[in-house]
Short mmCIF file of C-alpha atoms in Angstrom, two decimals:
data_model
loop_
_atom_site.label_atom_id
_atom_site.label_comp_id
_atom_site.label_asym_id
_atom_site.label_seq_id
_atom_site.Cartn_x
_atom_site.Cartn_y
_atom_site.Cartn_z
CA UNK S 1 -132.04 -45.04 -134.48
CA UNK S 2 -134.59 -42.90 -132.66
CA UNK S 3 -133.55 -41.13 -129.48
CA UNK S 4 -136.52 -42.54 -127.62
CA UNK S 5 -139.77 -44.48 -127.92
CA UNK S 6 -142.65 -43.76 -125.57
CA UNK S 7 -145.68 -45.98 -125.14
CA UNK S 8 -148.84 -46.48 -123.11
CA UNK S 9 -149.77 -49.84 -121.62
CA UNK S 10 -153.51 -49.19 -121.51
CA UNK S 11 -154.52 -52.22 -119.46
CA UNK S 12 -153.18 -55.55 -118.28
CA UNK S 13 -156.10 -57.36 -119.93
CA UNK S 14 -158.35 -55.96 -122.65
CA UNK S 15 -161.84 -56.25 -121.22
CA UNK S 16 -160.71 -55.69 -117.64
CA UNK S 17 -161.23 -51.96 -118.09
CA UNK S 18 -159.21 -49.09 -119.57
CA UNK S 19 -159.17 -46.04 -117.30
CA UNK S 20 -160.29 -43.14 -119.48
CA UNK S 21 -158.83 -40.22 -117.52
CA UNK S 22 -155.52 -41.99 -116.95
CA UNK S 23 -155.26 -42.71 -120.68
CA UNK S 24 -156.19 -39.13 -121.52
CA UNK S 25 -153.47 -37.76 -119.23
CA UNK S 26 -150.87 -40.15 -120.62
CA UNK S 27 -151.70 -39.13 -124.19
CA UNK S 28 -150.63 -35.53 -123.44
CA UNK S 29 -147.06 -36.88 -123.17
CA UNK S 30 -147.10 -37.84 -126.86
CA UNK S 31 -146.52 -41.62 -126.90
CA UNK S 32 -145.46 -43.37 -130.11
CA UNK S 33 -147.94 -46.22 -129.69
CA UNK S 34 -150.59 -47.72 -127.41
CA UNK S 35 -150.47 -51.39 -126.41
CA UNK S 36 -152.86 -53.74 -124.67
CA UNK S 37 -152.52 -57.40 -123.83
CA UNK S 38 -155.77 -59.30 -124.29
CA UNK S 39 -154.98 -62.86 -123.26
CA UNK S 40 -153.58 -65.27 -120.74
CA UNK S 41 -153.41 -68.96 -119.85
CA UNK S 42 -154.37 -67.92 -116.30
CA UNK S 43 -157.99 -68.30 -117.39
CA UNK S 44 -157.39 -72.02 -117.92
CA UNK S 45 -157.74 -74.22 -121.02
CA UNK S 46 -161.43 -73.56 -121.68
CA UNK S 47 -160.94 -70.38 -123.70
CA UNK S 48 -158.45 -72.08 -125.99
CA UNK S 49 -160.32 -75.36 -126.26
CA UNK S 50 -163.83 -73.96 -126.43
CA UNK S 51 -163.07 -70.84 -128.44
CA UNK S 52 -164.72 -68.58 -125.87
CA UNK S 53 -163.21 -65.31 -124.56
CA UNK S 54 -162.90 -64.83 -120.81
CA UNK S 55 -164.23 -61.25 -120.86
CA UNK S 56 -167.68 -60.00 -121.90
CA UNK S 57 -167.96 -58.55 -125.38
CA UNK S 58 -169.29 -55.28 -123.97
CA UNK S 59 -166.17 -54.70 -121.88
CA UNK S 60 -163.81 -55.56 -124.73
CA UNK S 61 -165.68 -53.09 -126.93
CA UNK S 62 -165.47 -50.42 -124.21
CA UNK S 63 -161.71 -50.81 -124.01
CA UNK S 64 -161.21 -50.94 -127.78
CA UNK S 65 -163.25 -47.77 -128.20
CA UNK S 66 -160.98 -45.87 -125.84
CA UNK S 67 -157.64 -47.01 -127.25
CA UNK S 68 -158.57 -46.97 -130.94
CA UNK S 69 -160.01 -43.47 -130.71
CA UNK S 70 -156.99 -42.26 -128.75
CA UNK S 71 -154.64 -43.84 -131.26
CA UNK S 72 -156.38 -42.29 -134.28
CA UNK S 73 -156.57 -38.87 -132.63
CA UNK S 74 -152.82 -38.96 -131.98
CA UNK S 75 -151.95 -40.61 -135.30
CA UNK S 76 -150.12 -43.51 -133.63
CA UNK S 77 -150.55 -47.29 -133.93
CA UNK S 78 -152.49 -49.44 -131.47
CA UNK S 79 -151.20 -52.96 -130.80
CA UNK S 80 -153.37 -55.67 -129.24
CA UNK S 81 -152.02 -59.17 -128.64
CA UNK S 82 -153.47 -62.53 -127.60
CA UNK S 83 -156.87 -61.45 -128.86
CA UNK S 84 -159.95 -62.94 -127.23
CA UNK S 85 -158.00 -64.44 -124.30
CA UNK S 86 -156.47 -67.46 -126.09
CA UNK S 87 -155.40 -65.92 -129.39
CA UNK S 88 -156.84 -68.57 -131.71
CA UNK S 89 -158.13 -67.64 -135.16
CA UNK S 90 -161.74 -67.47 -133.98
CA UNK S 91 -160.70 -65.25 -131.06
CA UNK S 92 -158.91 -62.88 -133.44
CA UNK S 93 -161.90 -62.71 -135.79
CA UNK S 94 -164.24 -62.08 -132.83
CA UNK S 95 -162.10 -59.12 -131.72
CA UNK S 96 -161.80 -57.86 -135.30
CA UNK S 97 -165.59 -57.75 -135.60
CA UNK S 98 -165.78 -55.62 -132.45
CA UNK S 99 -163.12 -53.29 -133.85
CA UNK S 100 -165.18 -52.96 -137.05
CA UNK S 101 -168.15 -51.84 -134.95
CA UNK S 102 -166.04 -49.30 -133.11
CA UNK S 103 -164.60 -47.92 -136.35
CA UNK S 104 -168.03 -47.65 -137.94
CA UNK S 105 -169.67 -46.02 -134.94
CA UNK S 106 -166.92 -43.43 -134.44
CA UNK S 107 -165.99 -42.71 -138.04
CA UNK S 108 -162.50 -44.20 -137.76
CA UNK S 109 -160.48 -45.47 -140.70
CA UNK S 110 -157.93 -48.08 -139.68
CA UNK S 111 -155.39 -49.90 -141.79
CA UNK S 112 -155.43 -53.11 -139.77
CA UNK S 113 -152.85 -55.89 -139.70
CA UNK S 114 -154.48 -59.11 -138.52
CA UNK S 115 -151.93 -61.71 -137.42
CA UNK S 116 -153.07 -65.31 -137.01
CA UNK S 117 -151.14 -67.90 -135.03
CA UNK S 118 -153.34 -71.00 -134.95
CA UNK S 119 -151.25 -73.92 -136.20
CA UNK S 120 -152.02 -76.36 -138.99
CA UNK S 121 -151.95 -79.87 -137.53
CA UNK S 122 -150.17 -81.40 -140.54
CA UNK S 123 -147.49 -78.73 -140.23
CA UNK S 124 -146.99 -79.59 -136.55
CA UNK S 125 -146.80 -83.30 -137.36
CA UNK S 126 -144.05 -82.46 -139.83
CA UNK S 127 -142.12 -80.58 -137.13
CA UNK S 128 -142.66 -83.52 -134.78
CA UNK S 129 -141.15 -85.96 -137.30
CA UNK S 130 -138.19 -83.60 -137.76
CA UNK S 131 -137.63 -83.47 -133.97
CA UNK S 132 -138.52 -79.77 -134.05
CA UNK S 133 -140.94 -79.92 -131.11
CA UNK S 134 -139.09 -79.89 -127.80
CA UNK S 135 -140.56 -80.35 -124.30
CA UNK S 136 -140.29 -77.83 -121.51
CA UNK S 137 -140.42 -78.95 -117.88
CA UNK S 138 -142.80 -80.42 -116.94
CA UNK S 139 -144.35 -81.48 -120.24
CA UNK S 140 -147.01 -84.04 -121.15
CA UNK S 141 -146.32 -86.64 -123.82
CA UNK S 142 -146.99 -85.38 -127.34
CA UNK S 143 -147.53 -87.50 -130.43
CA UNK S 144 -149.69 -87.32 -133.53
CA UNK S 145 -152.71 -88.44 -131.54
CA UNK S 146 -152.34 -85.52 -129.13
CA UNK S 147 -152.08 -83.11 -132.05
CA UNK S 148 -155.22 -84.59 -133.64
CA UNK S 149 -157.18 -84.52 -130.37
CA UNK S 150 -156.35 -80.90 -129.60
CA UNK S 151 -159.24 -78.59 -130.36
CA UNK S 152 -156.80 -75.90 -131.43
CA UNK S 153 -153.09 -75.23 -131.04
CA UNK S 154 -151.53 -71.77 -131.12
CA UNK S 155 -147.96 -70.57 -131.37
CA UNK S 156 -146.85 -67.63 -129.23
CA UNK S 157 -145.30 -64.99 -131.49
CA UNK S 158 -142.36 -62.79 -130.64
CA UNK S 159 -141.66 -59.32 -132.01
CA UNK S 160 -141.06 -60.23 -135.66
CA UNK S 161 -144.65 -60.46 -137.03
CA UNK S 162 -145.55 -57.30 -135.12
CA UNK S 163 -142.57 -55.48 -136.60
CA UNK S 164 -143.52 -56.45 -140.15
CA UNK S 165 -147.01 -55.10 -139.55
CA UNK S 166 -145.68 -51.82 -138.18
CA UNK S 167 -143.21 -51.48 -141.05
CA UNK S 168 -146.15 -51.86 -143.46
CA UNK S 169 -147.87 -48.89 -141.87
CA UNK S 170 -150.57 -50.53 -139.79
CA UNK S 171 -152.70 -48.21 -137.68
CA UNK S 172 -154.02 -51.17 -135.71
CA UNK S 173 -152.17 -54.43 -135.15
CA UNK S 174 -154.48 -57.20 -133.98
CA UNK S 175 -152.49 -60.31 -133.09
CA UNK S 176 -153.28 -63.81 -131.98
CA UNK S 177 -151.35 -65.45 -129.15
CA UNK S 178 -148.40 -63.24 -128.45
CA UNK S 179 -145.65 -62.83 -125.90
CA UNK S 180 -146.96 -60.15 -123.55
CA UNK S 181 -143.61 -58.37 -123.51
CA UNK S 182 -143.26 -58.52 -127.32
CA UNK S 183 -146.25 -56.18 -127.70
CA UNK S 184 -144.16 -53.40 -126.20
CA UNK S 185 -140.69 -54.46 -127.31
CA UNK S 186 -141.45 -54.67 -131.05
CA UNK S 187 -141.37 -50.99 -132.01
CA UNK S 188 -138.46 -49.92 -129.74
CA UNK S 189 -136.30 -52.75 -131.13
CA UNK S 190 -137.39 -51.90 -134.68
CA UNK S 191 -136.33 -48.31 -133.96
CA UNK S 192 -132.82 -49.42 -133.01
CA UNK S 193 -133.08 -49.09 -129.24
CA UNK S 194 -131.45 -51.68 -126.94
CA UNK S 195 -133.24 -55.03 -126.99
CA UNK S 196 -132.69 -55.73 -123.30
CA UNK S 197 -134.28 -52.46 -122.19
CA UNK S 198 -137.13 -52.91 -124.68
CA UNK S 199 -137.94 -56.41 -123.47
CA UNK S 200 -137.60 -55.40 -119.82
CA UNK S 201 -139.89 -52.39 -120.20
CA UNK S 202 -142.37 -54.68 -121.94
CA UNK S 203 -142.10 -57.22 -119.16
CA UNK S 204 -142.89 -54.57 -116.53
CA UNK S 205 -145.64 -52.91 -118.56
CA UNK S 206 -147.68 -55.84 -119.81
CA UNK S 207 -149.82 -56.13 -116.65
CA UNK S 208 -150.53 -52.41 -116.53
CA UNK S 209 -150.85 -50.89 -113.09
CA UNK S 210 -149.97 -54.15 -111.34
CA UNK S 211 -146.42 -52.76 -111.52
CA UNK S 212 -147.35 -49.85 -109.26
CA UNK S 213 -146.98 -49.75 -105.49
CA UNK S 214 -150.74 -50.13 -105.00
CA UNK S 215 -152.66 -51.42 -108.01
CA UNK S 216 -155.46 -49.07 -109.01
CA UNK S 217 -157.19 -47.41 -111.92
CA UNK S 218 -154.84 -45.89 -114.47
CA UNK S 219 -152.32 -46.71 -117.19
CA UNK S 220 -148.60 -47.36 -117.32
CA UNK S 221 -146.33 -45.14 -119.42
CA UNK S 222 -142.80 -46.09 -120.49
CA UNK S 223 -139.96 -44.26 -122.20
CA UNK S 224 -137.05 -46.21 -123.70
CA UNK S 225 -133.78 -44.47 -124.53
CA UNK S 226 -130.29 -45.60 -125.52
CA UNK S 227 -129.08 -46.34 -121.98
CA UNK S 228 -132.16 -46.53 -119.78
CA UNK S 229 -135.93 -46.87 -119.59
CA UNK S 230 -138.33 -44.93 -117.37
CA UNK S 231 -141.58 -46.43 -116.08
CA UNK S 232 -144.34 -44.34 -114.55
CA UNK S 233 -148.07 -44.53 -113.93
CA UNK S 234 -150.90 -42.13 -114.70
CA UNK S 235 -153.87 -42.43 -112.39
CA UNK S 236 -155.03 -41.14 -109.03
CA UNK S 237 -152.69 -42.11 -106.18
CA UNK S 238 -150.65 -44.44 -108.40
CA UNK S 239 -146.89 -44.47 -108.29
CA UNK S 240 -144.07 -46.69 -109.43
CA UNK S 241 -141.26 -47.29 -106.98
CA UNK S 242 -137.98 -49.18 -107.39
CA UNK S 243 -139.45 -51.95 -105.26
CA UNK S 244 -142.72 -52.22 -107.20
CA UNK S 245 -140.99 -52.25 -110.60
CA UNK S 246 -138.30 -54.69 -109.47
CA UNK S 247 -140.96 -56.92 -107.93
CA UNK S 248 -142.95 -57.01 -111.16
CA UNK S 249 -139.76 -57.83 -113.05
CA UNK S 250 -139.81 -61.11 -111.10
CA UNK S 251 -143.50 -61.74 -111.75
CA UNK S 252 -144.24 -65.12 -113.37
CA UNK S 253 -140.53 -65.92 -113.73
CA UNK S 254 -139.12 -69.34 -112.91
CA UNK S 255 -135.70 -67.69 -112.60
CA UNK S 256 -135.23 -64.36 -110.79
CA UNK S 257 -132.82 -63.06 -113.43
CA UNK S 258 -133.43 -64.86 -116.72
CA UNK S 259 -136.66 -64.65 -118.72
CA UNK S 260 -136.93 -66.68 -121.92
CA UNK S 261 -138.40 -65.21 -125.11
CA UNK S 262 -138.49 -66.56 -128.68
CA UNK S 263 -135.38 -64.73 -129.85
CA UNK S 264 -133.32 -64.78 -126.68
CA UNK S 265 -133.18 -64.55 -122.91
CA UNK S 266 -133.79 -61.33 -121.01
CA UNK S 267 -130.99 -61.03 -118.45
CA UNK S 268 -131.81 -58.94 -115.37
CA UNK S 269 -128.74 -59.92 -113.35
CA UNK S 270 -127.20 -56.45 -113.81
CA UNK S 271 -130.40 -54.42 -113.83
CA UNK S 272 -130.72 -51.44 -111.54
CA UNK S 273 -133.87 -49.63 -110.39
CA UNK S 274 -133.68 -45.97 -109.36
CA UNK S 275 -136.39 -43.52 -108.38
CA UNK S 276 -136.56 -40.59 -110.79
CA UNK S 277 -139.24 -38.85 -108.74
CA UNK S 278 -142.16 -39.87 -106.55
CA UNK S 279 -143.95 -41.74 -109.36
CA UNK S 280 -141.24 -42.83 -111.85
CA UNK S 281 -138.46 -45.44 -111.93
CA UNK S 282 -135.38 -45.61 -114.13
CA UNK S 283 -134.17 -49.04 -115.28
CA UNK S 284 -130.60 -49.62 -116.46
CA UNK S 285 -128.37 -52.58 -117.23
CA UNK S 286 -130.91 -55.01 -118.70
CA UNK S 287 -129.63 -57.04 -121.65
CA UNK S 288 -130.85 -59.68 -124.07
CA UNK S 289 -128.78 -62.80 -124.64
CA UNK S 290 -129.52 -63.82 -128.25
CA UNK S 291 -130.68 -67.39 -128.73
CA UNK S 292 -128.86 -69.75 -131.10
CA UNK S 293 -132.19 -71.42 -131.87
CA UNK S 294 -135.45 -69.54 -132.43
CA UNK S 295 -138.34 -71.10 -130.54
CA UNK S 296 -142.11 -70.62 -130.49
CA UNK S 297 -144.09 -71.66 -127.42
CA UNK S 298 -146.99 -73.97 -128.24
CA UNK S 299 -150.31 -74.00 -126.40
CA UNK S 300 -153.04 -76.54 -127.09
CA UNK S 301 -156.17 -77.81 -125.40
CA UNK S 302 -158.24 -80.96 -125.80
CA UNK S 303 -161.72 -81.95 -124.70
CA UNK S 304 -161.62 -84.13 -121.59
CA UNK S 305 -165.36 -84.74 -121.41
CA UNK S 306 -168.46 -83.15 -119.95
CA UNK S 307 -168.98 -82.32 -116.33
CA UNK S 308 -171.68 -81.92 -113.70
CA UNK S 309 -171.01 -80.82 -110.13
CA UNK S 310 -172.64 -80.78 -106.73
CA UNK S 311 -171.73 -78.10 -104.18
CA UNK S 312 -172.51 -78.49 -100.50
CA UNK S 313 -171.19 -78.51 -96.97
CA UNK S 314 -170.58 -80.78 -93.97
CA UNK S 315 -170.62 -79.67 -90.35
CA UNK S 316 -170.90 -82.96 -88.49
CA UNK S 317 -167.74 -83.29 -86.30
CA UNK S 318 -167.81 -87.10 -86.42
CA UNK S 319 -167.71 -87.10 -90.22
CA UNK S 320 -165.07 -84.35 -90.45
CA UNK S 321 -162.77 -86.30 -88.10
CA UNK S 322 -162.84 -89.29 -90.43
CA UNK S 323 -163.61 -87.45 -93.68
CA UNK S 324 -161.29 -89.43 -95.96
CA UNK S 325 -162.62 -92.78 -94.79
CA UNK S 326 -166.20 -91.51 -95.03
CA UNK S 327 -165.64 -90.24 -98.58
CA UNK S 328 -164.09 -93.57 -99.52
CA UNK S 329 -167.30 -95.25 -98.44
CA UNK S 330 -169.37 -92.70 -100.36
CA UNK S 331 -167.25 -93.32 -103.46
CA UNK S 332 -167.78 -97.09 -103.25
CA UNK S 333 -171.56 -96.63 -103.12
CA UNK S 334 -171.50 -94.18 -106.05
CA UNK S 335 -169.31 -96.43 -108.18
CA UNK S 336 -171.57 -99.38 -107.48
CA UNK S 337 -174.60 -97.34 -108.53
CA UNK S 338 -172.86 -96.15 -111.71
CA UNK S 339 -172.00 -99.74 -112.59
CA UNK S 340 -175.60 -100.78 -112.01
CA UNK S 341 -176.96 -98.01 -114.25
CA UNK S 342 -174.42 -98.06 -117.07
CA UNK S 343 -172.75 -101.46 -116.88
CA UNK S 344 -170.19 -102.07 -119.62
CA UNK S 345 -171.22 -98.86 -121.41
CA UNK S 346 -169.22 -96.82 -118.88
CA UNK S 347 -166.25 -98.64 -117.32
CA UNK S 348 -164.34 -96.95 -114.49
CA UNK S 349 -161.58 -95.66 -116.76
CA UNK S 350 -164.11 -93.71 -118.86
CA UNK S 351 -165.37 -91.39 -116.13
CA UNK S 352 -163.85 -89.39 -113.27
CA UNK S 353 -165.26 -88.69 -109.82
CA UNK S 354 -163.41 -86.05 -107.79
CA UNK S 355 -163.99 -84.58 -104.32
CA UNK S 356 -162.64 -81.12 -103.50
CA UNK S 357 -162.70 -80.35 -99.78
CA UNK S 358 -162.75 -76.60 -99.10
CA UNK S 359 -161.69 -75.76 -95.58
CA UNK S 360 -159.06 -78.48 -95.49
CA UNK S 361 -156.93 -79.06 -98.60
CA UNK S 362 -158.85 -77.98 -101.70
CA UNK S 363 -156.31 -75.32 -102.68
CA UNK S 364 -152.94 -76.88 -101.80
CA UNK S 365 -153.87 -80.55 -101.93
CA UNK S 366 -151.02 -82.82 -100.81
CA UNK S 367 -148.78 -79.74 -100.37
CA UNK S 368 -150.93 -78.33 -97.56
CA UNK S 369 -148.61 -77.73 -94.56
CA UNK S 370 -151.44 -77.72 -91.99
CA UNK S 371 -153.06 -80.95 -93.02
CA UNK S 372 -153.67 -81.99 -89.41
CA UNK S 373 -155.98 -79.06 -88.69
CA UNK S 374 -159.59 -80.10 -88.13
CA UNK S 375 -162.13 -77.55 -89.34
CA UNK S 376 -165.56 -76.92 -87.82
CA UNK S 377 -167.11 -77.21 -91.26
CA UNK S 378 -165.98 -78.01 -94.77
CA UNK S 379 -167.33 -77.26 -98.21
CA UNK S 380 -167.45 -80.16 -100.63
CA UNK S 381 -167.47 -79.90 -104.42
CA UNK S 382 -168.15 -83.15 -106.22
CA UNK S 383 -167.14 -83.35 -109.89
CA UNK S 384 -168.47 -86.00 -112.23
CA UNK S 385 -166.76 -86.02 -115.64
CA UNK S 386 -167.88 -88.38 -118.40
CA UNK S 387 -167.89 -88.74 -122.22
CA UNK S 388 -171.31 -87.06 -122.54
CA UNK S 389 -173.20 -84.45 -120.56
CA UNK S 390 -176.07 -86.89 -120.00
CA UNK S 391 -173.72 -89.43 -118.45
CA UNK S 392 -172.03 -86.81 -116.25
CA UNK S 393 -175.37 -85.56 -115.00
CA UNK S 394 -176.63 -89.05 -114.21
CA UNK S 395 -173.46 -89.76 -112.22
CA UNK S 396 -173.94 -86.51 -110.28
CA UNK S 397 -177.54 -87.44 -109.55
CA UNK S 398 -176.34 -90.83 -108.30
CA UNK S 399 -173.97 -89.01 -105.91
CA UNK S 400 -176.66 -87.19 -104.00
CA UNK S 401 -178.13 -89.99 -101.88
CA UNK S 402 -174.78 -91.46 -100.71
CA UNK S 403 -173.61 -87.94 -99.79
CA UNK S 404 -176.80 -87.27 -97.86
CA UNK S 405 -177.06 -90.47 -95.89
CA UNK S 406 -173.83 -92.48 -95.81
CA UNK S 407 -173.41 -93.31 -92.08
CA UNK S 408 -170.55 -93.12 -89.59
CA UNK S 409 -170.13 -95.43 -86.58
CA UNK S 410 -170.96 -92.71 -84.04
CA UNK S 411 -174.51 -92.29 -85.41
CA UNK S 412 -177.29 -94.87 -85.16
CA UNK S 413 -180.28 -94.92 -87.45
CA UNK S 414 -181.00 -92.57 -90.33
CA UNK S 415 -178.95 -89.39 -90.52
CA UNK S 416 -178.45 -86.52 -92.96
CA UNK S 417 -174.79 -85.70 -93.41
CA UNK S 418 -174.48 -83.26 -96.29
CA UNK S 419 -176.22 -79.93 -97.06
CA UNK S 420 -176.64 -79.23 -100.78
CA UNK S 421 -176.25 -75.60 -101.77
CA UNK S 422 -178.58 -75.77 -104.78
CA UNK S 423 -181.84 -77.39 -105.80
CA UNK S 424 -181.65 -79.45 -107.90
CA UNK S 425 -178.34 -80.38 -106.36
CA UNK S 426 -176.42 -80.89 -109.61
CA UNK S 427 -175.15 -78.19 -111.97
CA UNK S 428 -174.22 -78.97 -115.57
CA UNK S 429 -170.88 -77.36 -116.41
CA UNK S 430 -170.70 -78.47 -120.02
CA UNK S 431 -167.46 -79.34 -121.83
CA UNK S 432 -164.17 -79.30 -119.91
CA UNK S 433 -160.71 -79.10 -121.41
CA UNK S 434 -157.10 -79.67 -120.44
CA UNK S 435 -153.85 -78.24 -121.81
CA UNK S 436 -151.98 -80.60 -124.12
CA UNK S 437 -148.66 -78.83 -124.65
CA UNK S 438 -145.85 -77.39 -122.61
CA UNK S 439 -143.46 -77.42 -125.54
CA UNK S 440 -141.68 -75.17 -127.98
CA UNK S 441 -141.55 -75.49 -131.73
CA UNK S 442 -138.33 -74.89 -133.64
CA UNK S 443 -139.58 -73.43 -136.93
CA UNK S 444 -137.45 -73.26 -140.07
CA UNK S 445 -137.62 -69.46 -139.95
CA UNK S 446 -138.93 -66.83 -137.56
CA UNK S 447 -142.23 -66.10 -139.25
CA UNK S 448 -143.47 -69.26 -140.96
CA UNK S 449 -145.83 -70.06 -138.10
CA UNK S 450 -147.74 -66.76 -138.43
CA UNK S 451 -150.03 -65.40 -141.14
CA UNK S 452 -150.79 -61.71 -141.63
CA UNK S 453 -153.55 -60.12 -143.65
CA UNK S 454 -154.26 -56.42 -144.05
CA UNK S 455 -157.79 -55.10 -144.02
CA UNK S 456 -159.18 -51.58 -144.02
CA UNK S 457 -161.93 -51.20 -141.44
CA UNK S 458 -164.26 -48.23 -141.15
CA UNK S 459 -163.57 -47.31 -144.77
CA UNK S 460 -160.71 -47.42 -147.24
CA UNK S 461 -157.51 -45.56 -146.42
CA UNK S 462 -156.81 -45.08 -150.12
CA UNK S 463 -160.19 -43.41 -150.44
#
């Protein structure tokens, strides 16, 4: 067992921006590895379903340049997880190609472990038949049809595939969808340090400087020892406090004390947070409750259809006072027009027409506590979703006239009710997706759902 493991959390999201001077300062404290999370479901299902990253290629390359060069200069591994936002195979390959460019341009030689986590659909159907796919709460229905319709399905890895890559001597570990905390827990646990402290430090570190008192430009630096972990930030005017670190320990948790991972549950019920100095916090007492059953979180996305939208605003007080009834009348006119244009080719259950009212309840919907408040003006976003882009656009075009001129009782004669923000009024959004899983898989062993290949980029290490 090592006495300690030190690491840098370079950024909360690869492509958001690595702070060069903060990273440089942190590297003087001799970390054992650099980590960076690169993905999230916060960006919605499009990245997973459409295979598109949520960050520009230029920014991902900027961040990779900084951390790969720093890692090679120090002779320590770099670990990136949830590559390309969603962590599918195409996202991993996209990030790998950027890393190849960086290695070539800067004369780096990197023994790279590439870990894929996109799931074979026949394999998942086999797990389904064996009752090895279990729902979380809430969870949509899953059957073979859902598996087939999903554009891609990924499994969220824990520490084990990362540990095998590190044991094999990888300079750069590039992983598909991965537990954010596992990126930072893998090496400390492999080194024999306490699992609870390793997972907790990873949990705090994975969002970078969001764990500081005031989020700013910099990096997070953690040290894990046999009985405690220390978290601190490097960056101008950044500091970790017991409150900021404890608060981030609760971040994205459904339970204030228990945080579920593949191999167990992180238990924070006895954790303590103590200021070491003005910028550092010591964590003690965190433990991991081992799980009797190993689980892998599944994430999938399927194509819903194609969408066109209209964005505009309403300021007429008579309409705003009876907005729901007015919109019901608008909807009736639109649906009648759609039926006239498409007939049996597009029945009502094959398309969706949604109104989002900004200034009243667009964010909270039915949960809005101030639903009785009448605004002076509202913004209206109209979504038309259909099996093809052409259909969606035609529906959106059919929306414009009813929105512009549907009357209310207080007005006589022709009126204009709705101000369109753009010209032409409609905007084609393209394909739209929805998540298909909130489930876990129960694999036969801890690593069968993940595939690792080793490649030398920037040249051959043996050479």
